[in-house]
Structure formats: structure tokens, C-alpha cells
Coordinates of C-alpha atoms and ligand atoms in Angstrom, one line a residue:
M1 CA 68.6 74.8 46.0
S2 CA 71.4 77.2 46.7
G3 CA 71.2 80.2 44.4
K4 CA 67.5 79.6 43.7
T5 CA 64.7 81.8 44.8
V6 CA 61.4 80.4 46.0
L7 CA 58.2 82.2 46.9
V8 CA 55.6 80.5 49.1
T9 CA 52.2 82.2 49.7
G10 CA 50.4 81.7 53.0
S11 CA 53.7 80.9 54.8
T12 CA 53.1 82.6 58.1
G13 CA 51.9 79.2 59.5
G14 CA 50.7 75.7 58.8
I15 CA 51.9 73.7 55.8
G16 CA 53.2 76.8 54.0
K17 CA 55.6 77.7 56.8
E18 CA 56.8 74.0 56.9
T19 CA 57.3 74.1 53.1
A20 CA 59.3 77.3 53.4
R21 CA 61.3 75.8 56.3
G22 CA 62.2 72.7 54.2
L23 CA 63.3 74.8 51.2
A24 CA 65.3 77.2 53.4
R25 CA 67.1 74.1 54.8
L26 CA 67.9 73.1 51.3
G27 CA 69.7 76.4 50.8
A28 CA 67.1 78.3 48.7
D29 CA 66.4 82.0 49.1
V30 CA 62.8 82.0 50.4
I31 CA 60.2 84.8 50.1
L32 CA 57.4 84.2 52.6
V33 CA 54.2 85.9 51.8
G34 CA 51.6 86.8 54.4
R35 CA 48.8 89.3 54.8
N36 CA 49.8 90.3 58.3
A37 CA 53.2 92.0 58.6
D38 CA 53.9 91.0 62.2
R39 CA 53.1 87.3 61.6
A40 CA 55.1 87.3 58.3
E41 CA 58.2 89.0 59.9
A42 CA 58.0 86.6 62.9
A43 CA 57.8 83.6 60.6
A44 CA 60.8 84.8 58.5
A45 CA 62.9 85.5 61.7
E46 CA 62.0 82.0 63.0
L47 CA 63.1 80.3 59.8
R48 CA 66.3 82.3 59.5
R49 CA 67.1 81.3 63.1
D50 CA 66.0 77.7 62.8
T51 CA 67.7 76.9 59.4
G52 CA 70.7 79.2 59.7
N53 CA 69.8 80.5 56.2
P54 CA 69.9 84.3 56.1
G55 CA 68.1 84.4 52.8
V56 CA 64.6 84.2 54.2
E57 CA 62.5 87.3 53.9
A58 CA 58.9 88.3 54.2
L59 CA 56.7 90.3 51.7
I60 CA 53.2 91.4 52.6
A61 CA 50.1 90.7 50.5
D62 CA 46.5 89.7 50.9
V63 CA 46.2 87.2 48.1
T64 CA 42.5 87.9 47.7
R65 CA 43.2 91.5 46.6
R66 CA 44.2 92.2 43.0
D67 CA 46.2 95.3 43.9
D68 CA 48.2 93.4 46.6
L69 CA 49.1 90.7 44.0
R70 CA 50.2 93.3 41.5
R71 CA 52.3 95.1 44.2
L72 CA 53.8 91.8 45.3
A73 CA 54.8 90.9 41.7
E74 CA 56.4 94.3 41.3
Q75 CA 58.5 93.7 44.4
V76 CA 59.6 90.3 43.1
R77 CA 60.4 91.9 39.7
A78 CA 62.6 94.5 41.5
R79 CA 64.9 91.7 42.8
D80 CA 67.8 90.3 40.9
G81 CA 67.8 86.9 39.3
G82 CA 64.2 86.1 38.7
L83 CA 62.0 83.5 40.5
H84 CA 62.8 79.8 40.3
V85 CA 59.7 78.4 42.1
L86 CA 56.3 79.9 42.9
I87 CA 54.3 77.8 45.4
N88 CA 50.6 78.9 45.5
N89 CA 49.9 77.6 49.0
A90 CA 47.6 80.1 50.7
G91 CA 44.2 78.6 51.1
V92 CA 40.9 79.4 52.7
A93 CA 37.8 77.5 53.9
K94 CA 34.9 79.7 55.0
E95 CA 31.8 78.8 57.1
S96 CA 29.6 81.1 55.1
R97 CA 29.7 83.0 51.9
E98 CA 31.8 86.1 52.1
L99 CA 33.0 88.6 49.4
T100 CA 36.5 90.1 49.1
A101 CA 37.2 93.8 48.8
D102 CA 37.2 93.1 45.0
G103 CA 33.7 91.6 45.2
V104 CA 34.8 88.0 44.6
E105 CA 33.7 85.0 46.8
M106 CA 36.5 84.6 49.3
A107 CA 37.4 80.9 49.0
F108 CA 37.3 81.1 45.2
A109 CA 39.5 84.2 45.4
A110 CA 42.2 82.7 47.6
N111 CA 42.1 79.1 46.2
V112 CA 41.7 79.6 42.5
L113 CA 41.9 83.2 41.4
A114 CA 45.0 84.2 43.4
P115 CA 47.1 81.3 41.9
F116 CA 45.9 82.2 38.4
V117 CA 46.7 85.9 38.8
L118 CA 50.0 85.6 40.6
T119 CA 51.3 82.9 38.2
H120 CA 50.4 85.2 35.2
L121 CA 52.1 88.2 36.8
L122 CA 55.2 86.3 37.7
L123 CA 55.7 84.5 34.4
P124 CA 58.4 86.9 33.2
E125 CA 60.3 86.3 36.4
L126 CA 59.9 82.5 36.1
R127 CA 61.2 82.8 32.5
R128 CA 64.1 85.0 33.6
A129 CA 65.2 82.4 36.2
G130 CA 65.4 79.6 33.5
R131 CA 63.3 76.5 34.1
G132 CA 60.8 78.1 36.5
R133 CA 58.4 75.9 38.4
V134 CA 54.9 76.6 39.7
V135 CA 53.3 74.3 42.4
N136 CA 49.7 74.7 43.3
I137 CA 48.3 73.1 46.4
A138 CA 45.3 71.0 46.2
G139 CA 43.0 70.0 49.1
G140 CA 39.7 68.5 50.2
V141 CA 38.7 65.3 48.6
P142 CA 40.0 65.1 45.1
R143 CA 36.7 63.9 43.5
G144 CA 33.2 65.2 42.9
R145 CA 31.6 67.5 40.4
I146 CA 32.3 71.1 39.6
D147 CA 29.0 73.1 39.4
L148 CA 29.6 75.8 36.8
D149 CA 26.5 77.6 38.0
N150 CA 27.9 77.8 41.5
L151 CA 31.6 78.7 41.1
Q152 CA 31.3 81.5 43.6
G153 CA 28.7 79.9 45.8
E154 CA 25.9 81.9 44.2
K155 CA 23.3 79.1 44.5
S156 CA 24.3 77.2 47.6
Y157 CA 27.1 77.3 50.2
V158 CA 28.2 74.7 52.6
G159 CA 31.7 75.7 53.7
L160 CA 33.7 72.5 53.3
A161 CA 31.8 71.2 50.3
F162 CA 32.4 74.5 48.6
Y163 CA 36.1 74.5 49.6
N164 CA 36.3 71.1 47.9
Q165 CA 34.9 72.5 44.7
T166 CA 37.3 75.4 44.8
K167 CA 40.2 72.9 45.0
L168 CA 38.8 71.0 42.0
A169 CA 38.5 74.3 40.2
L170 CA 42.2 75.0 41.1
M171 CA 43.2 71.7 39.5
A172 CA 41.1 72.4 36.4
M173 CA 42.7 75.9 36.1
S174 CA 46.2 74.4 36.6
C175 CA 45.5 71.9 33.8
A176 CA 44.4 74.7 31.5
F177 CA 47.5 76.7 32.4
A178 CA 49.7 73.6 31.8
E179 CA 48.3 73.4 28.2
R180 CA 49.2 77.0 27.6
L181 CA 52.7 76.8 29.1
R182 CA 53.7 73.7 27.1
E183 CA 57.0 74.6 25.3
S184 CA 57.5 77.6 27.6
G185 CA 60.2 75.9 29.7
I186 CA 58.1 76.7 32.8
T187 CA 56.4 73.8 34.5
I188 CA 53.1 73.8 36.5
N189 CA 52.0 70.9 38.7
V190 CA 49.6 70.3 41.6
A191 CA 50.6 68.8 44.9
Y192 CA 48.2 67.3 47.5
P193 CA 49.6 67.7 51.0
G194 CA 47.5 65.3 53.0
H195 CA 45.7 66.1 56.2
A196 CA 47.3 68.3 58.9
Y197 CA 45.7 70.0 61.9
T198 CA 46.3 73.7 61.2
S199 CA 44.4 76.9 61.8
M200 CA 42.3 76.2 58.7
N201 CA 40.5 73.2 60.3
K202 CA 40.9 74.3 63.9
N203 CA 38.8 77.4 63.3
L204 CA 35.9 75.8 61.5
T205 CA 32.6 75.5 63.3
T206 CA 30.2 72.6 62.8
S207 CA 28.1 74.6 60.3
A208 CA 31.0 74.4 57.8
Y209 CA 30.5 70.6 57.6
P210 CA 28.0 68.9 55.3
L211 CA 24.8 67.9 57.3
A212 CA 25.7 64.1 57.2
A213 CA 29.1 64.7 58.8
R214 CA 27.9 67.1 61.6
P215 CA 27.2 64.4 64.3
V216 CA 30.8 63.2 64.2
V217 CA 32.4 66.7 64.4
P218 CA 32.9 66.6 68.2
L219 CA 34.8 63.3 67.8
L220 CA 36.9 64.8 64.9
R221 CA 37.8 67.6 67.2
I222 CA 39.3 65.2 69.7
L223 CA 41.0 62.9 67.1
M224 CA 42.3 65.5 64.6
P225 CA 45.1 67.0 66.9
V226 CA 46.2 63.6 67.8
I227 CA 46.4 62.1 64.3
Y228 CA 47.1 65.1 62.2
G229 CA 49.0 67.5 64.6
G230 CA 52.8 67.9 65.0
A231 CA 54.8 65.8 62.6
A232 CA 51.8 65.5 60.2
V233 CA 52.1 69.3 59.4
E234 CA 55.8 68.8 58.5
K235 CA 54.9 65.6 56.5
A236 CA 52.2 67.6 54.6
A237 CA 54.9 69.9 53.2
A238 CA 56.8 67.0 51.6
S239 CA 55.1 66.8 48.3
S240 CA 55.4 70.5 47.5
I241 CA 59.0 70.6 48.7
R242 CA 59.7 67.7 46.3
L243 CA 58.0 69.3 43.4
A244 CA 59.9 72.5 44.0
S245 CA 63.3 71.0 44.4
D246 CA 63.8 67.5 42.9
P247 CA 66.1 67.8 39.9
G248 CA 64.5 64.6 38.5
L249 CA 61.1 66.5 38.2
A250 CA 62.5 69.5 36.2
E251 CA 60.7 68.4 33.1
V252 CA 57.5 67.1 34.8
H253 CA 54.6 69.3 33.7
G254 CA 50.8 69.2 34.1
V255 CA 50.9 66.5 36.7
Y256 CA 48.9 65.9 39.9
F257 CA 50.9 64.5 42.8
N258 CA 49.3 62.9 45.8
S259 CA 50.4 63.3 49.5
K260 CA 53.1 60.6 48.9
A261 CA 54.5 62.8 46.1
E262 CA 53.5 60.1 43.6
R263 CA 51.7 60.8 40.3
A264 CA 48.0 60.4 40.5
P265 CA 45.2 60.7 37.9
W266 CA 43.3 63.9 37.6
P267 CA 39.7 63.6 38.8
A268 CA 37.0 63.3 36.1
S269 CA 35.6 66.8 36.7
V270 CA 39.1 68.2 36.2
R271 CA 39.6 66.4 32.9
D272 CA 36.3 67.8 31.6
R273 CA 37.1 70.4 28.9
R274 CA 34.0 72.5 29.6
N275 CA 35.0 72.9 33.3
R276 CA 38.6 73.9 32.3
D277 CA 37.4 76.4 29.8
A278 CA 34.7 78.0 32.0
I279 CA 37.0 78.3 35.0
W280 CA 39.8 79.8 32.8
A281 CA 37.4 82.3 31.4
L282 CA 36.0 83.3 34.8
C283 CA 39.6 83.8 36.2
R284 CA 40.5 86.0 33.3
E285 CA 37.5 88.1 33.8
L286 CA 37.8 88.4 37.6
G287 CA 41.6 88.8 37.5
R288 CA 41.5 91.3 34.7
I289 CA 44.2 89.2 32.9
E290 CA 44.6 89.1 29.1
G291 CA 45.6 85.8 27.5
Ligands
NAP1 N1 45.4 71.3 56.6 C1 45.0 70.3 55.8 O1 44.5 69.3 56.3 C2 45.1 70.5 54.3 C3 44.8 69.4 53.6 C4 44.8 69.5 52.2 C5 45.2 70.7 51.6 N2 45.5 71.8 52.4 C6 45.9 73.1 51.7 O2 47.2 73.4 52.2 C7 47.4 74.8 52.1 C8 47.8 75.3 53.4 O3 46.8 75.1 54.4 P1 47.1 75.0 56.0 O4 46.4 73.8 56.5 O5 48.5 75.2 56.3 O6 46.3 76.3 56.4 P2 46.6 77.4 57.5 O7 47.3 76.9 58.6 O8 45.3 78.1 57.8 O9 47.5 78.4 56.7 C9 47.0 79.1 55.6 C10 48.0 80.2 55.3 O10 47.5 81.0 54.3 C11 47.5 82.3 54.8 N3 46.4 83.1 54.2 C12 45.1 82.9 54.4 N4 44.4 83.8 53.8 C13 45.3 84.6 53.2 C14 45.2 85.8 52.4 N5 44.0 86.3 52.1 N6 46.3 86.3 52.0 C15 47.5 85.9 52.3 N7 47.7 84.8 53.1 C16 46.6 84.2 53.5 C17 47.4 82.3 56.3 O11 47.9 83.4 56.8 P3 47.4 84.2 58.2 O12 48.5 83.9 59.2 O13 47.3 85.6 57.8 O14 46.1 83.6 58.5 C18 48.3 81.1 56.5 O15 49.7 81.4 56.5 C19 46.0 75.4 51.7 O16 46.0 75.6 50.3 C20 45.0 74.3 52.1 O17 43.9 74.3 51.3 C21 45.4 71.7 53.8

């Protein structure tokens, strides 16, 4: 990856930081993106030290804010050489419905709208670099329906169930994007990392779980760090690192990869044309993006 520039959102911790670490080890110039300057600078310093790669830097943006995404894209534009890989990793699961400063439901904003907007804004940089790659990070359980009347949790909101729907919506949006980017030379794919015990699941209280799962939450809290801590976080970065760097995947486009970095079928709700079109239209409207 020497000579290539990669941007990873949500890379101050968790899977994003491990993804950035892996790509820095491969020699890429890595732009970490975090919403907190101290955490982002600390992560960049840690990765420079750990990998011996001086080309790791931090940029600051809250991905749920349109203005921050625009400023971030301008900062990337001001650099030489374009952007070879964009990894839309930042993800959010909320216990209760919350709106962003822009008035969008928070999990939809981070998990669906931010990848949509940032990819649009950075398309010129991905073109400038040559065969640019976009990797979007899936999550939850890759099945279930998408309720078009509840895309921002307007009707009902159970944290993890809603998070699951946002990740299906991300997949549908990615498929719609892939159709539009065909022939562009830029590829867009989705990677599923697999479970990892990170701040995302550590910080969730029982109320975020669907009713049927709540009795087993105390047991999950004991088991999760044991099964999904430590090496699991590193392992969870493997599929996105592979999609970002494997020369054999340079032409692969519009594909969903599971946690073993193997091709997997898109869930039925993602293949549904009505879902793709409705989510695309909503993202255009909320993101104020033409096209
Ligand atoms: N953990 C799992 O088991 C699992 C499984 C499947 C998929 N995933 C997906 O993998 C991705 C990474 O998750 P993770 O488990 O590593 O979560 P995490 O440890 O909570 O990390 C999330 C990252 O996103 C950042 N972030 C959150 N909100 C942001 C915002 N508004 N603007 C900018 N950055 C923001 C966080 O930064 P701060 O330091 O500022 O909080 C953090 O660096 C997510 O897309 C998640 O949905 C995770």
C-alpha cells in the first residue's frame, strides 16, 4: 500500500483503529477521522509509534454533521495525490431516539447518511487517485426487513433492532451507489467485520436490546469480553483491510463480504428495488446532494 492514501472514519478506537493500524503496517498513508481532537491525535501518535509509519495523521469531523463532512472533504482535497481508499467505518447504536444537530436521527445519520455524503464529496479525489475503492462497514444481523415508514425511527425505536435496520439500509444504499458507479473505475463494496467487544456494545444498557433478549443480557456482559475482546477486535478489521488492499479485488464491485472476507449474498431486503430507491432518495434529500 506504499504511496496510497486511505481514510478511515471512526478510527479513534475499536475496529476502525485496528483497520487503520493494519493498513499503516502495509505502508499506506492513513488519515484517521475522529470527532474528538485529543482521542484522534492520540490514536494517530499510537499508530505512528506502533507501526513505524510516519504517514498517519488525524483529521477531526463529527460524521453526523453535514458541515463537518464538507470541511473534511475540503481538507482531503487540499492534499496531493487524491484518495485511494475511503473506509466508512464510524458507526453508532443508540438506546433511545436522538436527533443530530442537523435534525436527523443519530444512528441513521452516522450509519447511512454519512457514508452516502462523504462518498459523494470524495468521488473527485477517488477518481484522481486512479482506481479508488470505497468500503462500507456492515453490522448487526444481515437479515430482516427494512421498514420504509420507520427509516429514522419515527414509528418505533428499540436501539439494537433499529441499528440493525440502519445497517441493512447502508447495504441498500451501497448497492444503489454501486449501480451508479459502474464504469466509473471506482469500486464500492460492503464488509461485515464480525463481533468485537468495543465501546459500541460495552456502553449499551439492557433497554437497547429487544424484549426477548433482555433476560440474557447479564450473561452476555460476562461472556462478551471473553469471547469477543482482545484478538477479536483485530480479527474484525481483517475483511475491510482485505477489501482496501488486496490487488486481486481491484475490479470487485458491488459485493458484500462476510467476516471471513468471503463473498456473501445480499439480504432479500437489500435486493428489493423499492428499498434501494427510497433510501437513496432520502439520503439525497437529507444530505443535500444532487445526483
Ligand atoms: N463491535 C461489533 O461487534 C461490530 C459488529 C459488526 C459491525 N460493527 C461495525 O463496525 C464499525 C466500528 O464499530 P466498533 O465496534 O469499532 O465501535 P466503537 O468502538 O464504538 O468505535 C466507533 C468509532 O466511531 C467513532 N464515532 C462514533 N460516532 C462518531 C461521530 N459522530 N463522528 C465521528 N466518529 C464517530 C468513535 O469515535 P469516538 O472515540 O469519538 O467515540 C469510534 O472511533 C461500526 O460501523 C459498527 O457498526 C461492529
